[in-house]
């Protein structure tokens, strides 16, 4: 286990808070879209996230297309990884090493360690 219970709890709380912030900023700009859309995102079930069983799927796809939407999806993915296995949460998707608590504290939805991130950005 790469992180202590307390660290995981902290990261979970960070993710939940960032998720709320992303939802608010996605829905803030479109008051007409309104409460229904916000509701759809707030109640957005993690388990249903990749299933097309929802009536609001198209609205959601529209809402999730922007930068905040992409972050929201990344946050949901991170929460899903956390709930699936707390023991392996925070392992780098590239090299398998621990991503590092400082990096996760800054970007709790990060999927890769800083080395792999740099490599990716340099196209290596
Ligand atoms: Zn890595």
PDB file of N, CA and C and ligand atoms in Angstrom, residues 92 94-96 112-113 116, ligand 1:
ATOM      1  N   UNK A  92       1.154   4.756 -10.509  1.00  0.00           N
ATOM      2  CA  UNK A  92       1.286   5.381 -11.819  1.00  0.00           C
ATOM      3  C   UNK A  92       0.802   4.430 -12.910  1.00  0.00           C
ATOM      4  N   UNK A  94       1.659   4.559 -15.866  1.00  0.00           N
ATOM      5  CA  UNK A  94       2.741   4.333 -16.816  1.00  0.00           C
ATOM      6  C   UNK A  94       3.763   3.328 -16.308  1.00  0.00           C
ATOM      7  N   UNK A  95       4.341   3.596 -15.146  1.00  0.00           N
ATOM      8  CA  UNK A  95       5.460   2.774 -14.674  1.00  0.00           C
ATOM      9  C   UNK A  95       5.101   1.927 -13.452  1.00  0.00           C
ATOM     10  N   UNK A  96       3.931   2.187 -12.836  1.00  0.00           N
ATOM     11  CA  UNK A  96       3.522   1.355 -11.710  1.00  0.00           C
ATOM     12  C   UNK A  96       4.069   1.797 -10.364  1.00  0.00           C
ATOM     13  N   UNK A 112      -0.644   9.524 -13.579  1.00  0.00           N
ATOM     14  CA  UNK A 112       0.745   9.127 -13.783  1.00  0.00           C
ATOM     15  C   UNK A 112       1.664   9.942 -12.880  1.00  0.00           C
ATOM     16  N   UNK A 113       2.835   9.393 -12.619  1.00  0.00           N
ATOM     17  CA  UNK A 113       3.826  10.122 -11.841  1.00  0.00           C
ATOM     18  C   UNK A 113       4.402  11.243 -12.701  1.00  0.00           C
ATOM     19  N   UNK A 116       6.537  10.160 -15.791  1.00  0.00           N
ATOM     20  CA  UNK A 116       5.773   9.655 -16.936  1.00  0.00           C
ATOM     21  C   UNK A 116       4.992  10.795 -17.586  1.00  0.00           C
TER      22      UNK A 116
HETATM   23 ZN1  LIG B   1       5.286   6.665 -13.821  1.00  0.00          ZN
END
